[in-house]
Short mmCIF file of C-alpha atoms and ligand atoms in Angstrom, two decimals:
data_model
loop_
_atom_site.label_atom_id
_atom_site.label_comp_id
_atom_site.label_asym_id
_atom_site.label_seq_id
_atom_site.Cartn_x
_atom_site.Cartn_y
_atom_site.Cartn_z
CA UNK A 1 -22.87 2.51 -6.71
CA UNK A 2 -21.44 0.89 -3.62
CA UNK A 3 -22.39 -2.33 -1.92
CA UNK A 4 -25.09 -1.39 0.57
CA UNK A 5 -24.01 -4.06 3.00
CA UNK A 6 -20.77 -2.26 3.55
CA UNK A 7 -20.70 0.37 6.25
CA UNK A 8 -20.41 3.93 5.01
CA UNK A 9 -17.14 5.76 5.50
CA UNK A 10 -16.92 8.97 7.54
CA UNK A 11 -17.19 12.38 5.92
CA UNK A 12 -15.20 12.35 2.73
CA UNK A 13 -13.24 15.11 1.07
CA UNK A 14 -15.57 16.57 -1.59
CA UNK A 15 -15.32 15.62 -5.26
CA UNK A 16 -13.88 17.99 -7.86
CA UNK A 17 -16.12 20.87 -8.92
CA UNK A 18 -14.99 20.89 -12.57
CA UNK A 19 -15.72 18.14 -15.08
CA UNK A 20 -12.70 16.07 -16.07
CA UNK A 21 -12.44 14.23 -19.38
CA UNK A 22 -9.82 11.56 -19.90
CA UNK A 23 -9.41 11.22 -23.65
CA UNK A 24 -7.84 8.30 -25.48
CA UNK A 25 -7.54 5.78 -22.65
CA UNK A 26 -7.83 1.99 -22.58
CA UNK A 27 -9.72 0.62 -19.55
CA UNK A 28 -7.78 -2.39 -18.22
CA UNK A 29 -5.46 -2.02 -21.25
CA UNK A 30 -8.13 -3.69 -23.40
CA UNK A 31 -9.84 -2.77 -26.66
CA UNK A 32 -9.91 0.51 -28.53
CA UNK A 33 -9.25 3.77 -26.66
CA UNK A 34 -12.28 5.61 -25.26
CA UNK A 35 -12.99 8.94 -23.55
CA UNK A 36 -14.26 9.11 -19.99
CA UNK A 37 -16.32 11.99 -18.60
CA UNK A 38 -16.11 12.51 -14.86
CA UNK A 39 -18.74 14.75 -13.27
CA UNK A 40 -19.35 15.35 -9.55
CA UNK A 41 -16.75 12.73 -8.71
CA UNK A 42 -18.52 10.00 -10.64
CA UNK A 43 -17.92 8.35 -14.03
CA UNK A 44 -20.70 9.99 -16.07
CA UNK A 45 -20.00 8.78 -19.62
CA UNK A 46 -17.73 6.34 -21.42
CA UNK A 47 -17.33 6.55 -25.19
CA UNK A 48 -16.77 9.59 -27.33
CA UNK A 49 -17.20 12.60 -25.09
CA UNK A 50 -17.67 16.37 -25.56
CA UNK A 51 -14.70 18.01 -23.83
CA UNK A 52 -15.90 21.64 -23.84
CA UNK A 53 -15.45 23.37 -20.48
CA UNK A 54 -13.78 20.34 -18.95
CA UNK A 55 -10.26 19.75 -17.66
CA UNK A 56 -8.84 17.41 -20.30
CA UNK A 57 -6.28 14.69 -19.67
CA UNK A 58 -4.83 13.23 -22.85
CA UNK A 59 -3.99 9.65 -21.87
CA UNK A 60 -2.29 8.86 -25.20
CA UNK A 61 -3.75 5.38 -25.39
CA UNK A 62 -2.43 4.38 -21.96
CA UNK A 63 -3.99 1.93 -19.50
CA UNK A 64 -6.81 2.89 -17.12
CA UNK A 65 -7.14 1.00 -13.84
CA UNK A 66 -9.40 1.43 -10.84
CA UNK A 67 -7.55 3.53 -8.23
CA UNK A 68 -5.10 1.33 -6.36
CA UNK A 69 -5.76 0.37 -2.74
CA UNK A 70 -2.98 -0.48 -0.28
CA UNK A 71 -4.13 -2.11 2.95
CA UNK A 72 -0.70 -2.06 4.59
CA UNK A 73 1.40 1.10 4.90
CA UNK A 74 3.18 2.93 7.71
CA UNK A 75 2.76 6.71 7.46
CA UNK A 76 4.48 7.30 10.84
CA UNK A 77 2.17 10.06 12.02
CA UNK A 78 1.81 10.64 14.92
CA UNK A 79 5.29 10.36 16.39
CA UNK A 80 7.85 9.91 13.64
CA UNK A 81 7.01 12.82 11.37
CA UNK A 82 10.73 13.10 10.63
CA UNK A 83 10.40 9.96 8.45
CA UNK A 84 6.88 10.36 6.97
CA UNK A 85 3.68 12.31 7.55
CA UNK A 86 0.10 11.92 6.43
CA UNK A 87 0.90 14.66 3.88
CA UNK A 88 4.10 13.16 2.41
CA UNK A 89 2.67 9.65 2.61
CA UNK A 90 -0.43 10.86 0.72
CA UNK A 91 1.82 12.36 -1.96
CA UNK A 92 3.75 9.10 -2.25
CA UNK A 93 0.45 7.22 -2.46
CA UNK A 94 -0.98 9.50 -5.17
CA UNK A 95 2.26 9.28 -7.15
CA UNK A 96 2.13 5.51 -6.87
CA UNK A 97 -1.45 5.38 -8.22
CA UNK A 98 -3.22 4.83 -4.89
CA UNK A 99 -6.57 6.37 -4.01
CA UNK A 100 -6.88 4.66 -0.60
CA UNK A 101 -4.31 3.42 1.89
CA UNK A 102 -4.58 1.84 5.33
CA UNK A 103 -1.95 3.03 7.77
CA UNK A 104 -0.67 0.79 10.54
CA UNK A 105 -1.10 1.33 14.25
CA UNK A 106 2.56 1.23 15.31
CA UNK A 107 2.72 5.00 15.69
CA UNK A 108 3.78 7.05 18.75
CA UNK A 109 1.41 7.06 20.55
CA UNK A 110 0.01 3.78 19.28
CA UNK A 111 -3.28 4.02 17.35
CA UNK A 112 -5.26 2.39 20.14
CA UNK A 113 -7.82 5.14 20.83
CA UNK A 114 -10.61 6.55 18.63
CA UNK A 115 -9.25 10.08 18.95
CA UNK A 116 -5.89 9.14 17.40
CA UNK A 117 -7.55 7.27 14.57
CA UNK A 118 -9.92 10.20 13.95
CA UNK A 119 -7.07 12.68 13.76
CA UNK A 120 -5.28 10.55 11.14
CA UNK A 121 -8.45 10.13 9.08
CA UNK A 122 -9.28 13.84 9.21
CA UNK A 123 -5.76 14.93 8.33
CA UNK A 124 -5.84 12.68 5.30
CA UNK A 125 -9.19 14.12 4.22
CA UNK A 126 -8.06 17.69 4.80
CA UNK A 127 -4.99 17.10 2.67
CA UNK A 128 -7.17 15.44 0.05
CA UNK A 129 -4.68 13.44 -2.03
CA UNK A 130 -5.64 9.98 -0.84
CA UNK A 131 -8.13 8.41 1.57
CA UNK A 132 -5.96 7.53 4.56
CA UNK A 133 -7.68 4.94 6.72
CA UNK A 134 -6.24 4.33 10.16
CA UNK A 135 -5.78 0.75 11.35
CA UNK A 136 -6.47 0.32 15.06
CA UNK A 137 -4.13 -1.72 17.20
CA UNK A 138 -5.41 -5.05 18.50
CA UNK A 139 -3.83 -4.56 21.92
CA UNK A 140 -3.24 -1.44 24.00
CA UNK A 141 0.19 0.02 23.30
CA UNK A 142 0.97 -3.02 21.10
CA UNK A 143 1.84 -4.75 24.35
CA UNK A 144 -0.07 -7.92 23.55
CA UNK A 145 -1.89 -7.91 26.89
CA UNK A 146 -5.20 -6.05 26.73
CA UNK A 147 -7.56 -5.65 23.78
CA UNK A 148 -8.45 -2.19 22.52
CA UNK A 149 -12.04 -0.98 22.13
CA UNK A 150 -12.79 -2.29 18.65
CA UNK A 151 -16.39 -1.08 18.79
CA UNK A 152 -15.57 2.50 19.75
CA UNK A 153 -12.97 2.76 17.01
CA UNK A 154 -15.30 1.15 14.46
CA UNK A 155 -18.06 3.60 15.35
CA UNK A 156 -15.78 6.66 15.45
CA UNK A 157 -15.59 9.20 12.62
CA UNK A 158 -12.60 7.19 11.35
CA UNK A 159 -14.79 4.08 10.89
CA UNK A 160 -11.89 1.78 11.71
CA UNK A 161 -12.53 -1.51 9.93
CA UNK A 162 -9.20 -3.24 10.39
CA UNK A 163 -7.07 -3.93 13.46
CA UNK A 164 -3.44 -5.00 13.65
CA UNK A 165 -0.42 -4.99 15.96
CA UNK A 166 1.79 -5.14 12.83
CA UNK A 167 5.46 -4.79 13.57
CA UNK A 168 4.66 -7.21 16.36
CA UNK A 169 2.73 -10.46 16.42
CA UNK A 170 -0.20 -11.08 18.74
CA UNK A 171 1.73 -13.99 20.15
CA UNK A 172 -0.38 -14.90 23.18
CA UNK A 173 -2.90 -17.45 21.89
CA UNK A 174 -5.50 -16.58 24.51
CA UNK A 175 -5.38 -12.87 23.64
CA UNK A 176 -5.63 -13.74 19.95
CA UNK A 177 -8.58 -16.01 20.60
CA UNK A 178 -10.40 -13.22 22.44
CA UNK A 179 -9.51 -10.78 19.65
CA UNK A 180 -10.96 -13.13 17.02
CA UNK A 181 -14.21 -13.53 18.93
CA UNK A 182 -14.43 -9.80 19.63
CA UNK A 183 -13.65 -8.91 16.00
CA UNK A 184 -16.41 -11.19 14.81
CA UNK A 185 -18.96 -9.31 16.88
CA UNK A 186 -18.07 -6.01 15.16
CA UNK A 187 -17.38 -7.58 11.76
CA UNK A 188 -13.91 -6.04 11.61
CA UNK A 189 -10.77 -7.56 10.11
CA UNK A 190 -7.76 -8.69 12.14
CA UNK A 191 -4.46 -8.42 10.26
CA UNK A 192 -1.77 -10.54 11.82
CA UNK A 193 1.98 -10.02 11.63
CA UNK A 194 2.79 -13.71 11.88
CA UNK A 195 6.03 -14.12 13.78
CA UNK A 196 6.55 -16.37 16.77
CA UNK A 197 8.77 -13.90 18.55
CA UNK A 198 10.47 -16.51 20.72
CA UNK A 199 11.85 -18.03 17.52
CA UNK A 200 13.13 -14.77 16.04
CA UNK A 201 14.99 -13.23 18.96
CA UNK A 202 18.00 -11.42 17.50
CA UNK A 203 17.17 -12.61 13.98
CA UNK A 204 17.92 -10.23 11.12
CA UNK A 205 17.83 -12.42 7.99
CA UNK A 206 16.09 -15.47 6.56
CA UNK A 207 17.46 -18.65 8.17
CA UNK A 208 19.24 -20.40 5.31
CA UNK A 209 22.57 -20.81 3.53
CA UNK A 210 22.98 -17.08 2.82
CA UNK A 211 22.54 -16.02 6.45
CA UNK A 212 24.93 -18.81 7.58
CA UNK A 213 27.58 -17.68 5.12
CA UNK A 214 27.20 -14.01 6.07
CA UNK A 215 27.15 -14.71 9.81
CA UNK A 216 23.65 -13.25 10.29
CA UNK A 217 21.18 -14.61 12.86
CA UNK A 218 18.39 -16.50 11.07
CA UNK A 219 14.59 -16.03 11.10
CA UNK A 220 13.17 -19.49 10.32
CA UNK A 221 10.13 -20.10 8.14
CA UNK A 222 8.42 -21.96 10.98
CA UNK A 223 8.28 -18.73 13.01
CA UNK A 224 5.79 -17.42 10.43
CA UNK A 225 4.05 -20.67 9.54
CA UNK A 226 3.27 -21.79 13.09
CA UNK A 227 1.28 -18.58 13.67
CA UNK A 228 -0.43 -18.84 10.27
CA UNK A 229 -1.59 -22.36 11.16
CA UNK A 230 -2.74 -21.36 14.64
CA UNK A 231 -4.67 -18.34 13.43
CA UNK A 232 -6.29 -20.26 10.57
CA UNK A 233 -7.61 -22.77 13.11
CA UNK A 234 -8.91 -19.93 15.27
CA UNK A 235 -10.72 -18.42 12.31
CA UNK A 236 -12.19 -21.83 11.49
CA UNK A 237 -13.39 -22.42 15.04
CA UNK A 238 -14.40 -18.92 16.16
CA UNK A 239 -15.40 -17.42 12.83
CA UNK A 240 -13.58 -14.06 12.77
CA UNK A 241 -11.93 -12.74 9.62
CA UNK A 242 -8.14 -12.97 9.79
CA UNK A 243 -5.77 -11.48 7.25
CA UNK A 244 -2.16 -12.59 6.94
CA UNK A 245 0.17 -9.62 6.52
CA UNK A 246 3.19 -10.00 4.22
CA UNK A 247 3.14 -13.77 3.52
CA UNK A 248 6.75 -14.72 2.85
CA UNK A 249 7.17 -18.51 2.74
CA UNK A 250 6.17 -21.40 0.53
CA UNK A 251 4.77 -23.18 3.60
CA UNK A 252 2.47 -20.27 4.50
CA UNK A 253 0.86 -20.64 1.08
CA UNK A 254 0.13 -24.34 1.66
CA UNK A 255 -1.47 -23.47 4.99
CA UNK A 256 -3.59 -20.65 3.55
CA UNK A 257 -4.72 -22.88 0.70
CA UNK A 258 -5.78 -25.59 3.13
CA UNK A 259 -7.49 -23.11 5.45
CA UNK A 260 -9.49 -21.67 2.55
CA UNK A 261 -10.47 -25.16 1.38
CA UNK A 262 -11.79 -25.83 4.88
CA UNK A 263 -13.87 -22.66 4.83
CA UNK A 264 -11.83 -20.53 7.25
CA UNK A 265 -12.28 -16.80 6.62
CA UNK A 266 -8.62 -16.12 5.95
CA UNK A 267 -7.07 -13.81 3.38
CA UNK A 268 -3.44 -13.03 2.63
CA UNK A 269 -1.29 -10.34 1.07
CA UNK A 270 2.18 -10.39 -0.44
CA UNK A 271 4.56 -7.45 -0.76
CA UNK A 272 6.27 -6.50 -4.02
CA UNK A 273 9.66 -6.98 -2.32
CA UNK A 274 8.94 -10.58 -1.31
CA UNK A 275 8.02 -11.27 -4.94
CA UNK A 276 10.89 -9.38 -6.56
CA UNK A 277 13.86 -9.85 -4.20
CA UNK A 278 15.61 -12.70 -2.39
CA UNK A 279 18.04 -13.01 0.51
CA UNK A 280 20.93 -13.07 -1.95
CA UNK A 281 20.67 -9.27 -1.91
CA UNK A 282 22.09 -9.42 1.63
CA UNK A 283 25.59 -10.23 0.27
CA UNK A 284 26.22 -6.46 0.27
CA UNK A 285 25.26 -6.16 3.97
CA UNK A 286 23.27 -3.11 2.88
CA UNK A 287 20.70 -2.13 5.51
CA UNK A 288 18.22 -1.28 2.74
CA UNK A 289 17.52 -5.01 2.40
CA UNK A 290 16.62 -5.54 6.03
CA UNK A 291 12.89 -6.11 6.39
CA UNK A 292 10.44 -8.12 8.50
CA UNK A 293 9.66 -10.79 7.54
CA UNK A 294 13.04 -11.11 5.84
CA UNK A 295 13.67 -11.58 2.13
CA UNK A 296 13.50 -15.33 1.57
CA UNK A 297 14.80 -17.77 -1.07
CA UNK A 298 13.95 -18.04 -4.76
CA UNK A 299 11.63 -20.97 -4.19
CA UNK A 300 9.59 -18.86 -1.76
CA UNK A 301 9.40 -15.93 -4.20
CA UNK A 302 8.38 -18.28 -7.02
CA UNK A 303 5.71 -19.93 -4.87
CA UNK A 304 4.38 -16.50 -3.81
CA UNK A 305 4.06 -15.44 -7.47
CA UNK A 306 2.15 -18.61 -8.33
CA UNK A 307 -0.07 -18.22 -5.26
CA UNK A 308 -1.02 -14.68 -6.30
CA UNK A 309 -1.80 -15.91 -9.81
CA UNK A 310 -3.90 -18.77 -8.38
CA UNK A 311 -5.76 -16.52 -5.92
CA UNK A 312 -4.46 -18.38 -2.84
CA UNK A 313 -2.84 -15.08 -1.94
CA UNK A 314 -5.53 -12.47 -2.44
CA UNK A 315 -3.72 -9.21 -2.98
CA UNK A 316 -0.59 -7.10 -3.05
CA UNK A 317 0.16 -4.71 -0.18
CA UNK A 318 3.34 -2.66 -0.03
CA UNK A 319 4.19 -2.57 3.71
CA UNK A 320 5.60 0.89 2.86
CA UNK A 321 7.89 1.40 5.88
CA UNK A 322 9.87 4.65 5.79
CA UNK A 323 12.95 5.03 7.99
CA UNK A 324 15.54 7.78 8.36
CA UNK A 325 18.92 7.29 6.67
CA UNK A 326 20.55 7.26 10.13
CA UNK A 327 18.41 4.17 10.83
CA UNK A 328 19.17 2.38 7.54
CA UNK A 329 22.73 3.36 6.57
CA UNK A 330 24.27 1.45 9.48
CA UNK A 331 25.60 -2.08 10.09
CA UNK A 332 23.07 -4.64 8.83
CA UNK A 333 22.40 -5.92 12.35
CA UNK A 334 21.45 -2.44 13.50
CA UNK A 335 19.44 -1.30 10.48
CA UNK A 336 15.72 -0.89 11.12
CA UNK A 337 13.57 -3.33 9.17
CA UNK A 338 11.40 -1.85 6.43
CA UNK A 339 11.35 -0.65 2.82
CA UNK A 340 9.52 2.05 0.88
CA UNK A 341 6.89 0.68 -1.46
CA UNK A 342 4.18 3.13 -2.48
CA UNK A 343 5.96 4.80 -5.40
CA UNK A 344 7.43 1.66 -6.96
CA UNK A 345 4.83 -1.07 -6.44
CA UNK A 346 2.83 -0.67 -9.66
CA UNK A 347 6.04 -0.72 -11.72
CA UNK A 348 7.43 -3.75 -9.89
CA UNK A 349 4.18 -5.71 -10.19
CA UNK A 350 3.82 -4.77 -13.88
CA UNK A 351 7.33 -6.04 -14.54
CA UNK A 352 6.80 -9.36 -12.75
CA UNK A 353 3.36 -10.15 -14.13
CA UNK A 354 2.47 -8.08 -17.19
CA UNK A 355 5.80 -7.56 -18.96
CA UNK A 356 6.67 -11.24 -18.43
CA UNK A 357 3.36 -12.31 -20.00
CA UNK A 358 2.25 -14.14 -16.82
CA UNK A 359 -0.87 -11.99 -16.46
CA UNK A 360 -2.68 -8.94 -17.83
CA UNK A 361 -3.79 -5.53 -16.53
CA UNK A 362 -7.10 -6.98 -15.32
CA UNK A 363 -5.05 -9.09 -12.94
CA UNK A 364 -3.23 -6.00 -11.69
CA UNK A 365 -6.61 -4.28 -11.16
CA UNK A 366 -7.75 -7.32 -9.20
CA UNK A 367 -4.77 -7.75 -6.88
CA UNK A 368 -3.95 -4.06 -6.35
CA UNK A 369 -7.43 -2.54 -6.21
CA UNK A 370 -10.50 -4.80 -6.25
CA UNK A 371 -9.39 -7.51 -3.84
CA UNK A 372 -7.82 -5.26 -1.21
CA UNK A 373 -10.96 -3.07 -1.17
CA UNK A 374 -13.10 -6.19 -0.83
CA UNK A 375 -10.99 -7.62 2.02
CA UNK A 376 -11.47 -4.48 4.13
CA UNK A 377 -15.03 -3.95 2.83
CA UNK A 378 -14.20 -0.47 1.66
CA UNK A 379 -16.98 1.25 -0.26
CA UNK A 380 -16.21 3.39 -3.31
CA UNK A 381 -12.81 1.93 -4.17
CA UNK A 382 -11.81 -1.12 -6.21
CA UNK A 383 -14.99 -0.73 -8.24
CA UNK A 384 -15.47 -1.58 -11.92
CA UNK A 385 -14.74 1.17 -14.47
CA UNK A 386 -18.39 1.80 -15.33
CA UNK A 387 -20.83 4.67 -15.60
CA UNK A 388 -22.19 5.57 -12.16
CA UNK A 389 -19.12 4.38 -10.24
CA UNK A 390 -16.95 6.74 -8.16
CA UNK A 391 -14.12 8.21 -10.26
CA UNK A 392 -11.21 6.69 -8.36
CA UNK A 393 -8.85 5.94 -11.20
CA UNK A 394 -5.21 5.42 -12.14
CA UNK A 395 -3.62 5.91 -15.56
CA UNK A 396 -0.50 3.87 -16.30
CA UNK A 397 1.92 4.31 -19.18
CA UNK A 398 3.12 0.74 -19.79
CA UNK A 399 6.19 1.92 -21.70
CA UNK A 400 7.76 4.93 -20.03
CA UNK A 401 11.17 3.80 -18.76
CA UNK A 402 12.25 5.44 -15.50
CA UNK A 403 14.95 4.83 -12.93
CA UNK A 404 14.23 4.60 -9.20
CA UNK A 405 16.03 7.23 -7.10
CA UNK A 406 15.37 7.48 -3.37
CA UNK A 407 16.04 11.20 -3.47
CA UNK A 408 13.31 11.73 -6.08
CA UNK A 409 10.63 10.15 -3.92
CA UNK A 410 7.68 12.18 -2.62
CA UNK A 411 8.14 10.16 0.56
CA UNK A 412 10.24 11.82 3.27
CA UNK A 413 12.44 8.74 3.42
CA UNK A 414 14.74 7.28 0.78
CA UNK A 415 15.02 3.63 1.86
CA UNK A 416 14.08 2.00 -1.43
CA UNK A 417 15.57 -1.41 -2.22
CA UNK A 418 15.18 -0.65 -5.95
CA UNK A 419 17.68 2.23 -6.10
CA UNK A 420 19.09 2.60 -9.62
CA UNK A 421 16.81 -0.05 -11.15
CA UNK A 422 14.99 0.87 -14.36
CA UNK A 423 11.29 0.06 -14.72
CA UNK A 424 9.11 0.33 -17.79
CA UNK A 425 5.61 1.00 -16.49
CA UNK A 426 4.85 4.28 -14.74
CA UNK A 427 1.81 5.84 -13.14
CA UNK A 428 1.06 9.09 -14.97
CA UNK A 429 -2.21 10.21 -13.32
CA UNK A 430 -4.26 9.40 -10.27
CA UNK A 431 -7.80 10.64 -9.74
CA UNK A 432 -9.66 10.65 -6.42
CA UNK A 433 -13.41 11.28 -6.73
CA UNK A 434 -12.76 13.27 -9.87
CA UNK A 435 -9.89 15.32 -8.42
CA UNK A 436 -6.52 14.90 -10.09
CA UNK A 437 -4.07 13.94 -7.31
CA UNK A 438 -1.14 12.97 -9.55
CA UNK A 439 -0.47 14.51 -12.97
CA UNK A 440 2.34 13.65 -15.37
CA UNK A 441 3.91 11.41 -12.74
CA UNK A 442 4.02 14.02 -9.96
CA UNK A 443 1.78 14.33 -6.89
CA UNK A 444 -0.47 17.41 -6.99
CA UNK A 445 0.41 19.11 -3.69
CA UNK A 446 -2.64 21.13 -2.56
CA UNK A 447 -2.19 24.89 -3.04
CA UNK A 448 -2.78 25.48 0.66
CA UNK A 449 0.34 23.43 1.43
CA UNK A 450 2.73 24.73 -1.21
O1 DOR B 501 9.91 -4.43 7.94
C1 DOR B 501 8.99 -4.06 8.65
N1 DOR B 501 8.87 -2.77 9.03
N2 DOR B 501 8.12 -4.96 9.09
C2 DOR B 501 7.19 -4.64 10.00
O2 DOR B 501 6.44 -5.52 10.36
C3 DOR B 501 7.13 -3.30 10.59
C4 DOR B 501 7.70 -2.31 9.69
C5 DOR B 501 7.95 -0.97 10.33
O3 DOR B 501 7.09 -0.46 11.04
O4 DOR B 501 9.01 -0.37 10.08
ZN1 ZN B 502 4.08 -3.45 8.25
#
């Protein structure tokens, strides 16, 4: 069922007690519709299924995907529960089609101790809408000076398998080198926020003609690319697995391609917003468009799309970054960087790749479920839709037009850059180990929390 080489995850929320049958669904949007019987959290039958006694979901010929996996979100708990919590973030994830998310370490306090990671993991399991995996920080307090105890976090109940100082770059090359060597010993992944911080002091926008015209301090491409190059060389020479968070420039793609050709163990993600939006959005000076790394130019967005199609960039990750309206509805220079992503990503990716004819639903399954699960070596998710596999599944209606409204989000925050935009594809149901966590487009809030 799962790859035995992958470490087991800590105690999981139990599967659903009742059988579920999805009738009239098209796995990967291919072929004739089938029925799927889910029993004890596992896909038990595919074909024409007896529905008696089961909870029936009529999928009306819609698309079935493996449950989506997001390896880069910020759920803000502990510390900023006013902007998001494990509970609201889990609802947003379920509504967006996700069955597993990895939440970043830039919490308050920072996720640099096993006990903090364990509390996040257990809260996610107790809530039960999505597997919420904590990401440990690489350095204590995100201060870039002293490494955290990777081994203790990896062996904790949270089974931390990924470490990142995201929000900040591990700038000091000697600390990064030690982190790479240390990570290799525990076979954990390092996810780097590539930003030479000396080059981005005071920067709020992509360095280019738009920022010059608007009088905004620029964030040059080289600030990202110089770290990508350095880290790729470290991976080549010291052997640890390094993942590039939110690749945003054409040049980063060239470097990742070269590094992969030379056998470095590097992987990369791209966010929906770096694919869909450019720095021209900044003309409005609307704080919603402030994000790190910044929105770039069309040629970067085009290159990122091609790189995802070619497999040079491995996967999509949302970098879901909720902020309060008092932090976003302010002068552009003062707006906090970050955008919501969990509830819009499937629709945005479907529009860019499927509705345009560039790719099919199998591609979406690959870049939003299979690859991210593989990168973090996560058992039970991103698996093929086959008998015997865990029933982590997402149903998508490819033609159900809806309009994005921040106030309608399950997320506590409203900072979506897609406000008022209409999308065609919509997640209708999400299923986690046989339990329905999103039905008819709404997250299924557990009865104990209503
Ligand atoms: O835009 C961003 N927001 N980029 C990051 O790297 C951090 C994130 C946040 O935590 O808000
Ligand atoms: Zn982030």
